[in-house]
Coordinates of C-alpha atoms in Angstrom, one line a residue:
X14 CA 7.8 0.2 0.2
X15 CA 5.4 2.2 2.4
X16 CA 3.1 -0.6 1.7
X17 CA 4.9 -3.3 2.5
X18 CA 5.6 -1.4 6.2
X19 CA 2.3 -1.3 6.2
X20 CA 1.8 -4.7 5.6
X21 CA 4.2 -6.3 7.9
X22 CA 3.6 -3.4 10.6
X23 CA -0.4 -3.6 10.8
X24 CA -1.2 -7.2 9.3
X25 CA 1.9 -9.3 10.0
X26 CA 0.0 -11.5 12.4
X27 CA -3.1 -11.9 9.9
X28 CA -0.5 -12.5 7.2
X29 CA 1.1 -15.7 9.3
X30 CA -2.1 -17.3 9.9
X31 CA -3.5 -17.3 6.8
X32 CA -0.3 -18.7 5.2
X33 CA -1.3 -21.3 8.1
X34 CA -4.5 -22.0 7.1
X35 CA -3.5 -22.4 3.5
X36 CA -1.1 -25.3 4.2
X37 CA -4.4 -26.6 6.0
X38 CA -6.4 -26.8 2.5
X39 CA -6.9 -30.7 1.2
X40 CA -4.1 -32.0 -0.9
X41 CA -4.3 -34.9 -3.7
X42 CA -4.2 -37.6 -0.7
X43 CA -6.9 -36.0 1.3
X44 CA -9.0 -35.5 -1.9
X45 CA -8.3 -39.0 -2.7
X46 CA -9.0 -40.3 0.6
X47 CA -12.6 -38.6 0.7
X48 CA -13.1 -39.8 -3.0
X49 CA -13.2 -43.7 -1.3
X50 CA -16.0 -43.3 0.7
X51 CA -19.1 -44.9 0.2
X52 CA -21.5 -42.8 2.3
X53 CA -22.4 -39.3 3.4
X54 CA -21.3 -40.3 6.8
X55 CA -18.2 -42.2 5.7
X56 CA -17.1 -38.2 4.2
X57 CA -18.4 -36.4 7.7
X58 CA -16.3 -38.6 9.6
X59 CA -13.2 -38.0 7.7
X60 CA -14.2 -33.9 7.4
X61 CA -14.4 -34.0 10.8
X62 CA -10.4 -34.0 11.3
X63 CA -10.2 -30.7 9.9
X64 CA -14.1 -29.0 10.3
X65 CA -15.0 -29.8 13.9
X66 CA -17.7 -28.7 14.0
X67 CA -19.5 -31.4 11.7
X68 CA -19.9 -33.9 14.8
X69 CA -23.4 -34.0 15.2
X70 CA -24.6 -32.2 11.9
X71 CA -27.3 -33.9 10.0
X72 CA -26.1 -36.3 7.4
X73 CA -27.3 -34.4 4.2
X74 CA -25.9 -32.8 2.0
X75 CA -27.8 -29.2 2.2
X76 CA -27.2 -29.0 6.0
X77 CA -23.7 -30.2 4.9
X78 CA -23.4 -27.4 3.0
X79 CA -24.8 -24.8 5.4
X80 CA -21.9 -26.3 7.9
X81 CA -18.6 -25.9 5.5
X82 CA -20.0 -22.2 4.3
X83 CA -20.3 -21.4 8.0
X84 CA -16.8 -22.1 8.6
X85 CA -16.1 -20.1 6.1
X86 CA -17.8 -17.1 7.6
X87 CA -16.8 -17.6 10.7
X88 CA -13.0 -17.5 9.3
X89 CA -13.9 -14.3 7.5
X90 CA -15.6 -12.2 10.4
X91 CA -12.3 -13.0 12.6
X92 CA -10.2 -11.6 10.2
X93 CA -12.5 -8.9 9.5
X94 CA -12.8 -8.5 13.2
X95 CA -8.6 -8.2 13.3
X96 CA -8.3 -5.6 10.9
X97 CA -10.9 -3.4 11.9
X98 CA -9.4 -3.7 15.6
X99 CA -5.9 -2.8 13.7
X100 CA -7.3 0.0 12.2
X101 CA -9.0 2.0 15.1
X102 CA -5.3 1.0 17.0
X103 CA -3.5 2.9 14.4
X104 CA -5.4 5.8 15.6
X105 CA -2.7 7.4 17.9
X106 CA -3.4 11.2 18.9
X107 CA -0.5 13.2 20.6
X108 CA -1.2 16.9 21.6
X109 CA -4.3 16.3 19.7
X110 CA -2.7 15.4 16.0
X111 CA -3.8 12.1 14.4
X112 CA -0.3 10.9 13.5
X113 CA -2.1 7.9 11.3
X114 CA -3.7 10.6 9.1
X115 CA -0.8 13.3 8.9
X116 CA 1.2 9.6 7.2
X117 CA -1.3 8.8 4.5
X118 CA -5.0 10.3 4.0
X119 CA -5.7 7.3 1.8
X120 CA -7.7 5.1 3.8
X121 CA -7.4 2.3 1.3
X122 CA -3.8 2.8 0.6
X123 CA -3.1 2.3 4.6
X124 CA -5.5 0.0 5.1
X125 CA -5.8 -2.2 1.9
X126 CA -6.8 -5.1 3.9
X127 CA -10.2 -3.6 4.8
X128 CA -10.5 -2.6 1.3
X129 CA -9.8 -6.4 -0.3
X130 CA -12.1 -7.8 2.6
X131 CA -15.3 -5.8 1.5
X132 CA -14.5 -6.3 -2.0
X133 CA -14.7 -10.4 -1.5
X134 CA -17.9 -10.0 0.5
X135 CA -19.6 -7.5 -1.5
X136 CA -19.0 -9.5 -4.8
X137 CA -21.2 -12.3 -3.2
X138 CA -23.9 -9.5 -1.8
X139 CA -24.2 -8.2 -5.5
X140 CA -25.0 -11.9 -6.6
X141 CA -27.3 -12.3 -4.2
X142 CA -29.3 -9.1 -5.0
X143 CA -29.8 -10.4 -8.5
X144 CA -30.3 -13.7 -7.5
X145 CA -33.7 -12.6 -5.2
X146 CA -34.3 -9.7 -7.6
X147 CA -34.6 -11.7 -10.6
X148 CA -37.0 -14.3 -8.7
X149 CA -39.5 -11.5 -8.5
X150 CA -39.7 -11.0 -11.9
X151 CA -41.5 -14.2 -12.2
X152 CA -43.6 -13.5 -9.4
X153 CA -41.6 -16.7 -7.4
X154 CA -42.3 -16.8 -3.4
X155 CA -38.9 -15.3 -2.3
X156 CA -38.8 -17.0 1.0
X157 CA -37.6 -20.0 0.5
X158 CA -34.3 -18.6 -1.5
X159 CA -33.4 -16.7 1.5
X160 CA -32.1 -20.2 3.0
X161 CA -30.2 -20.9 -0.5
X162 CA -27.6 -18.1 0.6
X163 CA -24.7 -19.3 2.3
X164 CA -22.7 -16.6 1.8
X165 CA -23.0 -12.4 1.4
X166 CA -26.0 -12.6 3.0
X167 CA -26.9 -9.0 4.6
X168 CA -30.1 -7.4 6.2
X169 CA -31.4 -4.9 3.2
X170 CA -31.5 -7.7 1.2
X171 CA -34.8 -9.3 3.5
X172 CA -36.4 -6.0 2.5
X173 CA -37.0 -7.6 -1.2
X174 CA -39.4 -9.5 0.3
X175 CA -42.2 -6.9 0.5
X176 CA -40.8 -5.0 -2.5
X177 CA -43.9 -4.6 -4.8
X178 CA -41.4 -2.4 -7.2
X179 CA -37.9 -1.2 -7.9
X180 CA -39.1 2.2 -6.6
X181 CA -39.6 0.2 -3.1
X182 CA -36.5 -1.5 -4.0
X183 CA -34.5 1.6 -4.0
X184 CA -36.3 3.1 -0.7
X185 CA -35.8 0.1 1.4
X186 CA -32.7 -1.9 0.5
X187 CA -30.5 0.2 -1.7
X188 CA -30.5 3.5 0.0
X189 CA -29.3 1.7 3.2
X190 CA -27.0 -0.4 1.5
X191 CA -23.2 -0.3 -0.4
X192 CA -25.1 -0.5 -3.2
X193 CA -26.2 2.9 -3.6
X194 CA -23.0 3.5 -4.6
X195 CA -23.5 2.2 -8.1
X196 CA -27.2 2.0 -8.5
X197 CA -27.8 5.4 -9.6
X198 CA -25.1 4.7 -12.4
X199 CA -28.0 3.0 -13.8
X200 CA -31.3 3.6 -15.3
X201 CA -33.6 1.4 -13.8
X202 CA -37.4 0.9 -14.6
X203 CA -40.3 0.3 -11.9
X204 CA -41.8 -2.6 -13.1
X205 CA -39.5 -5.6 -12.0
X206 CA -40.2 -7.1 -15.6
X207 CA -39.2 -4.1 -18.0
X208 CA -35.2 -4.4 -16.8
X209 CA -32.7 -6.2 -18.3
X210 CA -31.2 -8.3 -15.7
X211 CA -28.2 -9.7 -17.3
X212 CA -26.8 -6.1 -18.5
X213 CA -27.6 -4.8 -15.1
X214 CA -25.7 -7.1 -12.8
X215 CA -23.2 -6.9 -15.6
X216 CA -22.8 -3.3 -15.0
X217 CA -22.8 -3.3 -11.0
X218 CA -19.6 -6.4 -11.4
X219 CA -17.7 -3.8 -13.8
X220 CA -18.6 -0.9 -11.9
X221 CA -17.5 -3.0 -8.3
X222 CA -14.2 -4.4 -9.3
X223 CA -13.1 -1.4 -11.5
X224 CA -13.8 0.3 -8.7
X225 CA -12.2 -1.6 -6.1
X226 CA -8.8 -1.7 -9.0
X227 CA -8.9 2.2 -8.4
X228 CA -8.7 2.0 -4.8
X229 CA -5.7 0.1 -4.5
X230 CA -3.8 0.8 -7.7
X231 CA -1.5 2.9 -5.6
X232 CA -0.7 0.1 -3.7
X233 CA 1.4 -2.3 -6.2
X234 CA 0.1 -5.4 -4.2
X235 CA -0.3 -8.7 -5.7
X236 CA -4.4 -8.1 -5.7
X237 CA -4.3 -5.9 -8.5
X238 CA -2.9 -8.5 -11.1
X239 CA -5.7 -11.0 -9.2
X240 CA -8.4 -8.2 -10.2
X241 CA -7.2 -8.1 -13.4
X242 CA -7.2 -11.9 -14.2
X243 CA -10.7 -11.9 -12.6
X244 CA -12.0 -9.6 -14.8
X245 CA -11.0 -11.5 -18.2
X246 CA -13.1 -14.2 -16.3
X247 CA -15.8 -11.8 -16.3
X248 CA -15.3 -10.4 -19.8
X249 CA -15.2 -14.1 -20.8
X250 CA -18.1 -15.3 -18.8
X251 CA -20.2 -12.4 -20.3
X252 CA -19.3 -13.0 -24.1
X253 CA -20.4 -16.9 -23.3
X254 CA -23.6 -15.8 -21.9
X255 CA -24.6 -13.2 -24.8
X256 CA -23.4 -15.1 -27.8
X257 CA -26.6 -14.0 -30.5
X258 CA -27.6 -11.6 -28.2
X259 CA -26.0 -8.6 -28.4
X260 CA -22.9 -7.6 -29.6
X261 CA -20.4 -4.7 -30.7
X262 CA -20.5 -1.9 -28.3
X263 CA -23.2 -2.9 -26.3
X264 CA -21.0 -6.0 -25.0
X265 CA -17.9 -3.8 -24.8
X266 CA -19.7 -1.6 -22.3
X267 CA -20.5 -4.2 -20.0
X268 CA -16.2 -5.3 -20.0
X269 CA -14.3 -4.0 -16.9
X270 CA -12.0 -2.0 -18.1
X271 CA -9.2 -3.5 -15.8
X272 CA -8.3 -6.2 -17.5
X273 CA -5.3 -8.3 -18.3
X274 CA -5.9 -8.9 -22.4
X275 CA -4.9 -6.5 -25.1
X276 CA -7.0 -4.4 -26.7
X277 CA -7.5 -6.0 -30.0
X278 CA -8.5 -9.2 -28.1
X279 CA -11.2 -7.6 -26.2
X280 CA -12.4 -5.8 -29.2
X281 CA -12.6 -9.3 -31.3
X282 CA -14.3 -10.9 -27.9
X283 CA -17.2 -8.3 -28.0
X284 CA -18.5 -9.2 -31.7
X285 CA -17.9 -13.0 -31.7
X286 CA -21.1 -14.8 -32.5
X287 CA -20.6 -18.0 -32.2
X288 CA -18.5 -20.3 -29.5
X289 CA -16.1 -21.5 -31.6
X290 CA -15.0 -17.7 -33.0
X291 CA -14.8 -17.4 -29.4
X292 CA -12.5 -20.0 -28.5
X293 CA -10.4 -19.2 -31.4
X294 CA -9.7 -15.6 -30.3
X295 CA -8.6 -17.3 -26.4
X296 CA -6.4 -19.9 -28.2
X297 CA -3.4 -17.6 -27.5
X298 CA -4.0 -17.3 -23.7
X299 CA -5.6 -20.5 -23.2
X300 CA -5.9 -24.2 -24.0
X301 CA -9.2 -24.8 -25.8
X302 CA -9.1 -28.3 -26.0
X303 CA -9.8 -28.7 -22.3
X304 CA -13.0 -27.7 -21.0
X305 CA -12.9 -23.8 -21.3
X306 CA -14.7 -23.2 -17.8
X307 CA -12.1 -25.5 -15.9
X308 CA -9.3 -23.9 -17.7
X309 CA -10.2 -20.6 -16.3
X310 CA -11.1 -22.2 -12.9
X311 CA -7.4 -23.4 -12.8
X312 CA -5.9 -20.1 -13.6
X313 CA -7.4 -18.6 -11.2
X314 CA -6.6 -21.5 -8.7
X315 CA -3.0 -21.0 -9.8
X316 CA -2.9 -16.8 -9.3
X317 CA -4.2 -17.3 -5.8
X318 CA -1.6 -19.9 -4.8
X319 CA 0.8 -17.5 -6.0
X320 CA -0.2 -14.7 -3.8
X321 CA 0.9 -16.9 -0.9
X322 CA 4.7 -16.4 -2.4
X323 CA 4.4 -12.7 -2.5
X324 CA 6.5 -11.5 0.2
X325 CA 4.3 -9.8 3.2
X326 CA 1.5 -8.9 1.0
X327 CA -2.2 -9.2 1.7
X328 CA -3.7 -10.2 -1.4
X329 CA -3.1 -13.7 0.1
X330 CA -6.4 -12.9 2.7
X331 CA -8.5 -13.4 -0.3
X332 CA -7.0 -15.8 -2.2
X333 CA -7.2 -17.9 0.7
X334 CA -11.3 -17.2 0.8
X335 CA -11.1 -18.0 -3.0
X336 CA -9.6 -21.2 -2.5
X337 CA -11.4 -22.4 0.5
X338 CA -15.0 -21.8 -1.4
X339 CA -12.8 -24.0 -3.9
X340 CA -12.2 -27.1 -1.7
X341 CA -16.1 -26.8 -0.4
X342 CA -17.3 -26.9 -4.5
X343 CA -15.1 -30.1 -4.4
X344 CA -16.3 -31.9 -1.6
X345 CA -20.0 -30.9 -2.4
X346 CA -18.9 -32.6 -5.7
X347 CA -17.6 -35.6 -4.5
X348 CA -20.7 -35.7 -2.0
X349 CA -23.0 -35.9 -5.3
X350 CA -21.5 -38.6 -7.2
X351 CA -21.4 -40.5 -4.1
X352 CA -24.9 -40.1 -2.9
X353 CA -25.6 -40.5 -7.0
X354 CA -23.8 -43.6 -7.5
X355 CA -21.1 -41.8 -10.1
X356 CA -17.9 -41.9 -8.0
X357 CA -16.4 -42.7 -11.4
X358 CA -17.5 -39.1 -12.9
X359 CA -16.1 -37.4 -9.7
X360 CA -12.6 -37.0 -11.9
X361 CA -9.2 -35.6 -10.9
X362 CA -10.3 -32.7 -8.7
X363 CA -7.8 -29.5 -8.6
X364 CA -4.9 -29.4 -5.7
X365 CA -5.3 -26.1 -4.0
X366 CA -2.5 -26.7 -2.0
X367 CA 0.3 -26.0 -4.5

């Protein structure tokens, strides 16, 4: 109940408009409308009614691209903007007592917003690290991936770009970083080529959301069941990856330990061999006969909408990020098959206004 005060006290304005923007999101007839076009300029023009900013952009799709993210960004650094200013307003001091601490020492409990904001953002950073790191290992010139990253982007990741070593890896971009905080969980060797990527940015996603679970599981808001179904995405996405690979414990270490599945499920996921075991183990949860990737996709579609029918809650914030990365994937899809000539592969697209 403290919580929802909370809520409705420090975020009730936040709350409102992002239940605005939602209704905002492209339904059927807008997807359907942008699915006629013909052009890359036929789609601008008919963007343009909700992204303003795309009069004058260059008709392409990269610099396309570059514009929706941005909107995105902007959006998120507003409301990032919002609930910092609500947090150094809660700081109230009579006869020199901070009344906001003497209610809650819990930062994240009080502020849970702040916490679910850095959580979406850092979950793109941590991509991004691996994305540049990894590119080094092939001796690749880094440069040009810099402009690839739309979103997360952050100043001690630039530092890679000099980096001759994980030992100047960890002087120059993780010690000034967020992810110091998990990096020394892990051994790491100095030569880029001796570490096992895949394990490692395994490890740093478990370690981030498990850790982000902890923060808030005192909270009872609708972002803890969201954490927990994006985890069996995770656990999922992992098994897929190392089929033949490794298996048995090693795999089970690299699960978040957060998740929504039973035991014995888990357990059966993390010595499975072969992609068919797999999909018979996820019959019970999920229907195989569709493409397993868009079946998860659509879960996870469907536990954000529902966020938005959770009474003064939060969680909504990022399930409104979610689903607004969402709706760019689907017009950058529907931009391809045009500029392809496959508007008849462009398919029924999900409705992320539900």
């Amino acid at each position: 109940m403290h919580v929802q005060y909370t809520c409705t006290d420090k975020y009730g304005y936040i709350i409102a408009e992002i239940n605005g923007k939602e209704l905002q999101l492209f339904n059927s007839d807008e997807y359907n409308s942008l699915k006629q076009c013909e052009t890359i300029e036929e789609i601008c023009i008919k963007l343009n009614r909700k992204y303003k900013f795309l009069e004058g952009t260059e008709m392409n799709k990269n610099e396309l691209k570059k514009s929706l993210n941005k909107t995105l960004i902007n959006e998120y650094e507003n409301i990032l903007k919002c609930t910092n200013d609500n947090i150094n307003n809660s700081y109230n001091y009579k006869d020199g007592i901070n009344d906001y601490d003497k209610t809650d020492n819990n930062i994240h409990t009080t502020n849970p917003l702040n916490t679910i904001l850095e959580y979406y953002i850092e979950t793109h950073k941590i991509k991004n690290f691996f994305f540049i790191l990894q590119s080094l290992t092939k001796n690749k010139d880094i440069n040009n991936l810099f402009t690839k990253i739309d979103i997360g982007d952050f100043d001690e990741l630039k530092t890679l770009k000099f980096c001759k070593d994980m030992t100047d890896v960890q002087k120059y971009c993780i010690e000034n970083c967020f992810l110091k905080k998990y990096y020394y969980k892990l051994k790491w060797h100095p030569d880029f080529k001796d570490n096992d990527y895949q394990k490692k940015q395994a490890l740093l996603n478990k370690f981030h959301i498990e850790d982000t679970y902890n923060k808030l599981k005192n909270t009872n808001l609708f972002i803890l069941e969201i954490l927990e179904l994006e985890a069996d995405r995770c656990i999922i996405d992992l098994t897929m990856n190392s089929l033949n690979m490794f298996v048995g414990k090693d795999r089970l270490d690299l699960y978040p330990r957060i998740h929504s599945m039973d035991a014995k499920m888990v357990s059966s996921l993390s010595m499975v061999e072969s992609i068919d075991d797999m999909k018979n183990i996820l019959s019970s949860r999920y229907n195989i006969n569709k493409d397993l990737y868009s079946e998860l996709v659509n879960k996870e579609v469907c536990k954000y909408c529902e966020s938005f029918r959770i009474f003064n809650d939060v969680s909504c914030v990022y399930s409104y990020f979610k689903l607004k990365e969402q709706e760019i994937k689907n017009v950058l899809w529907i931009v391809d098959c045009v500029l392809q000539g496959r508007k008849n592969e462009i398919g029924s697209l999900l409705n992320l206004n539900k």
